[in-house]
mmCIF file of C-alpha atoms in Angstrom:
data_model
loop_
_atom_site.group_PDB
_atom_site.id
_atom_site.type_symbol
_atom_site.label_atom_id
_atom_site.label_comp_id
_atom_site.label_asym_id
_atom_site.label_seq_id
_atom_site.Cartn_x
_atom_site.Cartn_y
_atom_site.Cartn_z
ATOM 1 C CA MET Q 1 188.923 129.121 -33.230
ATOM 2 C CA TYR Q 2 188.019 125.472 -35.262
ATOM 3 C CA ASN Q 3 187.773 124.496 -38.327
ATOM 4 C CA LEU Q 4 184.902 122.477 -39.870
ATOM 5 C CA SER Q 5 187.512 119.795 -41.419
ATOM 6 C CA ASP Q 6 189.529 119.445 -38.313
ATOM 7 C CA CYS Q 7 186.158 117.821 -36.702
ATOM 8 C CA ILE Q 8 185.533 113.867 -36.948
ATOM 9 C CA VAL Q 9 181.667 113.156 -37.232
ATOM 10 C CA ILE Q 10 180.727 109.553 -35.809
ATOM 11 C CA ASN Q 11 177.408 108.471 -36.793
ATOM 12 C CA PHE Q 12 176.457 106.316 -33.977
ATOM 13 C CA ARG Q 13 173.454 103.894 -34.587
ATOM 14 C CA MET Q 14 171.789 101.896 -31.961
ATOM 15 C CA PRO Q 15 171.963 97.948 -32.911
ATOM 16 C CA ALA Q 16 168.404 96.745 -34.497
ATOM 17 C CA LYS Q 17 166.500 94.998 -32.264
ATOM 18 C CA PRO Q 18 165.067 91.299 -32.793
ATOM 19 C CA ALA Q 19 161.313 91.286 -33.897
ATOM 20 C CA VAL Q 20 159.764 89.823 -30.688
ATOM 21 C CA GLN Q 21 158.064 86.458 -31.962
ATOM 22 C CA SER Q 22 154.200 87.398 -29.898
ATOM 23 C CA VAL Q 23 150.668 87.788 -30.532
ATOM 24 C CA GLN Q 24 147.779 89.201 -28.584
ATOM 25 C CA VAL Q 25 144.101 88.068 -28.014
ATOM 26 C CA PHE Q 26 140.973 88.904 -26.133
ATOM 27 C CA GLY Q 27 139.149 86.888 -24.642
ATOM 28 C CA ARG Q 28 135.017 87.472 -22.795
ATOM 29 C CA LYS Q 29 132.936 86.764 -20.750
ATOM 30 C CA LYS Q 30 129.532 88.439 -20.311
ATOM 31 C CA THR Q 31 131.116 92.325 -19.609
ATOM 32 C CA ALA Q 32 134.850 91.302 -18.265
ATOM 33 C CA THR Q 33 137.758 91.477 -20.857
ATOM 34 C CA ALA Q 34 140.870 89.705 -20.806
ATOM 35 C CA VAL Q 35 143.772 90.325 -23.101
ATOM 36 C CA ALA Q 36 147.038 88.060 -23.390
ATOM 37 C CA HIS Q 37 149.861 88.653 -24.782
ATOM 38 C CA CYS Q 38 151.879 85.837 -25.469
ATOM 39 C CA LYS Q 39 155.630 85.782 -26.641
ATOM 40 C CA ARG Q 40 158.617 82.884 -26.580
ATOM 41 C CA GLY Q 41 159.917 82.775 -23.134
ATOM 42 C CA ASN Q 42 159.937 80.276 -20.348
ATOM 43 C CA GLY Q 43 156.525 79.403 -19.018
ATOM 44 C CA LEU Q 44 155.489 82.081 -17.636
ATOM 45 C CA LEU Q 45 151.842 82.743 -16.749
ATOM 46 C CA LYS Q 46 150.889 86.172 -15.181
ATOM 47 C CA VAL Q 47 147.426 87.633 -14.580
ATOM 48 C CA ASN Q 48 147.234 91.109 -13.669
ATOM 49 C CA GLY Q 49 151.104 90.666 -12.545
ATOM 50 C CA ARG Q 50 149.894 88.323 -10.016
ATOM 51 C CA LEU Q 51 150.713 84.470 -10.551
ATOM 52 C CA LEU Q 52 148.245 82.528 -11.420
ATOM 53 C CA ASP Q 53 147.995 80.451 -8.127
ATOM 54 C CA THR Q 54 147.530 83.905 -6.436
ATOM 55 C CA LEU Q 55 144.195 84.023 -7.931
ATOM 56 C CA GLU Q 56 140.865 84.584 -6.113
ATOM 57 C CA PRO Q 57 138.494 83.022 -6.079
ATOM 58 C CA SER Q 58 140.480 80.102 -4.771
ATOM 59 C CA SER Q 59 137.597 77.531 -6.049
ATOM 60 C CA LEU Q 60 137.913 78.439 -9.440
ATOM 61 C CA ARG Q 61 141.199 78.140 -9.463
ATOM 62 C CA TYR Q 62 140.883 74.412 -10.872
ATOM 63 C CA LYS Q 63 139.276 76.332 -14.152
ATOM 64 C CA LEU Q 64 142.177 78.660 -14.442
ATOM 65 C CA GLN Q 65 144.254 75.315 -14.890
ATOM 66 C CA GLU Q 66 142.302 73.575 -17.039
ATOM 67 C CA PRO Q 67 143.828 74.855 -20.255
ATOM 68 C CA ILE Q 68 147.323 73.562 -18.739
ATOM 69 C CA LEU Q 69 146.347 70.856 -17.815
ATOM 70 C CA LEU Q 70 144.280 69.127 -21.386
ATOM 71 C CA LEU Q 71 147.292 70.251 -23.407
ATOM 72 C CA GLY Q 72 150.209 69.474 -20.137
ATOM 73 C CA LYS Q 73 152.815 71.763 -19.244
ATOM 74 C CA GLU Q 74 155.572 70.809 -21.951
ATOM 75 C CA ARG Q 75 153.203 73.155 -24.338
ATOM 76 C CA PHE Q 76 153.397 75.977 -21.924
ATOM 77 C CA SER Q 77 157.267 75.881 -21.228
ATOM 78 C CA GLY Q 78 158.120 77.769 -24.363
ATOM 79 C CA VAL Q 79 155.921 80.738 -23.774
ATOM 80 C CA ASP Q 80 155.479 83.737 -21.284
ATOM 81 C CA ILE Q 81 151.806 84.881 -21.378
ATOM 82 C CA ARG Q 82 151.043 87.926 -19.281
ATOM 83 C CA VAL Q 83 146.894 88.636 -19.045
ATOM 84 C CA ARG Q 84 145.226 92.001 -18.259
ATOM 85 C CA VAL Q 85 141.481 91.457 -17.381
ATOM 86 C CA LYS Q 86 139.609 94.112 -16.101
ATOM 87 C CA GLY Q 87 134.918 94.302 -16.181
ATOM 88 C CA GLY Q 88 132.700 92.230 -14.974
ATOM 89 C CA GLY Q 89 132.514 90.233 -11.414
ATOM 90 C CA ARG Q 90 135.312 87.489 -10.489
ATOM 91 C CA VAL Q 91 133.458 84.424 -11.899
ATOM 92 C CA ALA Q 92 133.279 86.038 -15.351
ATOM 93 C CA GLN Q 93 136.463 87.467 -15.162
ATOM 94 C CA ILE Q 94 138.354 83.874 -14.543
ATOM 95 C CA TYR Q 95 136.188 82.191 -17.525
ATOM 96 C CA ALA Q 96 137.542 85.319 -19.613
ATOM 97 C CA ILE Q 97 141.225 84.651 -18.376
ATOM 98 C CA ARG Q 98 140.618 80.949 -19.458
ATOM 99 C CA GLN Q 99 139.277 81.537 -22.904
ATOM 100 C CA ALA Q 100 142.402 84.328 -23.168
ATOM 101 C CA VAL Q 101 145.298 81.924 -22.825
ATOM 102 C CA SER Q 102 143.440 79.058 -24.575
ATOM 103 C CA LYS Q 103 143.399 81.255 -27.962
ATOM 104 C CA SER Q 104 146.706 83.310 -27.453
ATOM 105 C CA LEU Q 105 148.437 79.848 -27.083
ATOM 106 C CA VAL Q 106 146.521 78.802 -30.188
ATOM 107 C CA ALA Q 107 147.385 81.973 -31.869
ATOM 108 C CA TYR Q 108 151.128 81.320 -30.985
ATOM 109 C CA TYR Q 109 151.444 78.265 -32.560
ATOM 110 C CA GLN Q 110 149.703 78.833 -35.325
ATOM 111 C CA LYS Q 111 151.043 81.930 -36.009
ATOM 112 C CA TYR Q 112 154.866 80.891 -35.155
ATOM 113 C CA VAL Q 113 155.093 76.736 -34.509
ATOM 114 C CA ASP Q 114 153.410 75.283 -37.028
ATOM 115 C CA GLU Q 115 149.847 74.574 -38.406
ATOM 116 C CA ALA Q 116 149.898 70.761 -37.268
ATOM 117 C CA SER Q 117 150.291 71.470 -34.163
ATOM 118 C CA LYS Q 118 147.654 74.164 -33.923
ATOM 119 C CA LYS Q 119 145.687 72.295 -35.268
ATOM 120 C CA GLU Q 120 145.518 69.172 -32.271
ATOM 121 C CA ILE Q 121 145.592 71.766 -29.823
ATOM 122 C CA LYS Q 122 142.762 73.361 -30.765
ATOM 123 C CA ASP Q 123 140.744 70.252 -31.817
ATOM 124 C CA ILE Q 124 141.477 69.132 -27.748
ATOM 125 C CA LEU Q 125 140.302 72.469 -26.211
ATOM 126 C CA ILE Q 126 137.419 72.217 -28.135
ATOM 127 C CA GLN Q 127 136.424 68.932 -27.755
ATOM 128 C CA TYR Q 128 136.883 69.669 -23.489
ATOM 129 C CA ASP Q 129 134.438 73.121 -23.729
ATOM 130 C CA ARG Q 130 134.062 75.203 -26.498
ATOM 131 C CA THR Q 131 134.157 78.164 -24.588
ATOM 132 C CA LEU Q 132 137.661 77.791 -24.556
ATOM 133 C CA LEU Q 133 138.274 78.834 -28.147
ATOM 134 C CA VAL Q 134 134.451 80.756 -28.768
ATOM 135 C CA ALA Q 135 132.574 83.343 -26.991
ATOM 136 C CA ASP Q 136 128.574 82.332 -27.841
ATOM 137 C CA ARG Q 137 126.712 84.927 -28.515
ATOM 138 C CA SER Q 138 123.594 83.780 -26.164
ATOM 139 C CA GLU Q 139 126.502 85.042 -23.604
ATOM 140 C CA GLU Q 140 126.211 88.755 -24.882
ATOM 141 C CA ARG Q 141 124.494 91.445 -22.361
ATOM 142 C CA ARG Q 142 121.048 92.233 -23.084
ATOM 143 C CA VAL Q 143 120.499 95.907 -24.086
ATOM 144 C CA GLY Q 144 117.516 97.892 -23.795
ATOM 145 C CA LYS Q 145 114.668 96.678 -21.729
ATOM 146 C CA GLU Q 146 114.563 94.751 -18.569
ATOM 147 C CA CYS Q 147 114.223 90.713 -18.478
ATOM 148 C CA ARG Q 148 111.546 90.834 -16.649
ATOM 149 C CA SER Q 149 109.516 94.352 -17.165
ATOM 150 C CA ARG Q 150 106.106 93.207 -17.930
ATOM 151 C CA TRP Q 151 103.475 95.742 -20.441
ATOM 152 C CA SER Q 152 101.747 98.094 -17.712
ATOM 153 C CA PRO Q 153 98.143 99.260 -19.244
ATOM 154 C CA TYR Q 154 98.421 102.412 -17.585
ATOM 155 C CA HIS Q 155 102.008 104.087 -19.512
#
């Protein structure tokens, strides 16, 4: 038989993982919702696991690239952005994606870079198109009565 005093107990612990610098932000348009997960990386931008260049409709691909074209590729080169989008139609999804991408970059710069560059990014985006950062309340979907329904004396 073995004695307990003969056993050597070794406690193996996994080394602690360093905290990943990341932010999670959403963008909305009508009923489409896009959630962007932005973390430190090397300029990868994917939507539902696909690259930005393969998204449809191709006529609105330029709309998706607006934040990149406005701010320059060097600002996106240090981060990876992965976007999940669902709900709404294709056009609404495109607008939700571009809002989520813009908001995620602003949030990342605010949290992990510095306030001055975040303000610069935010000012450039708002000057070009306010909907890149702000979901207008007029875009919210109406609930209840149909828009064109009329009062009927027979009810």
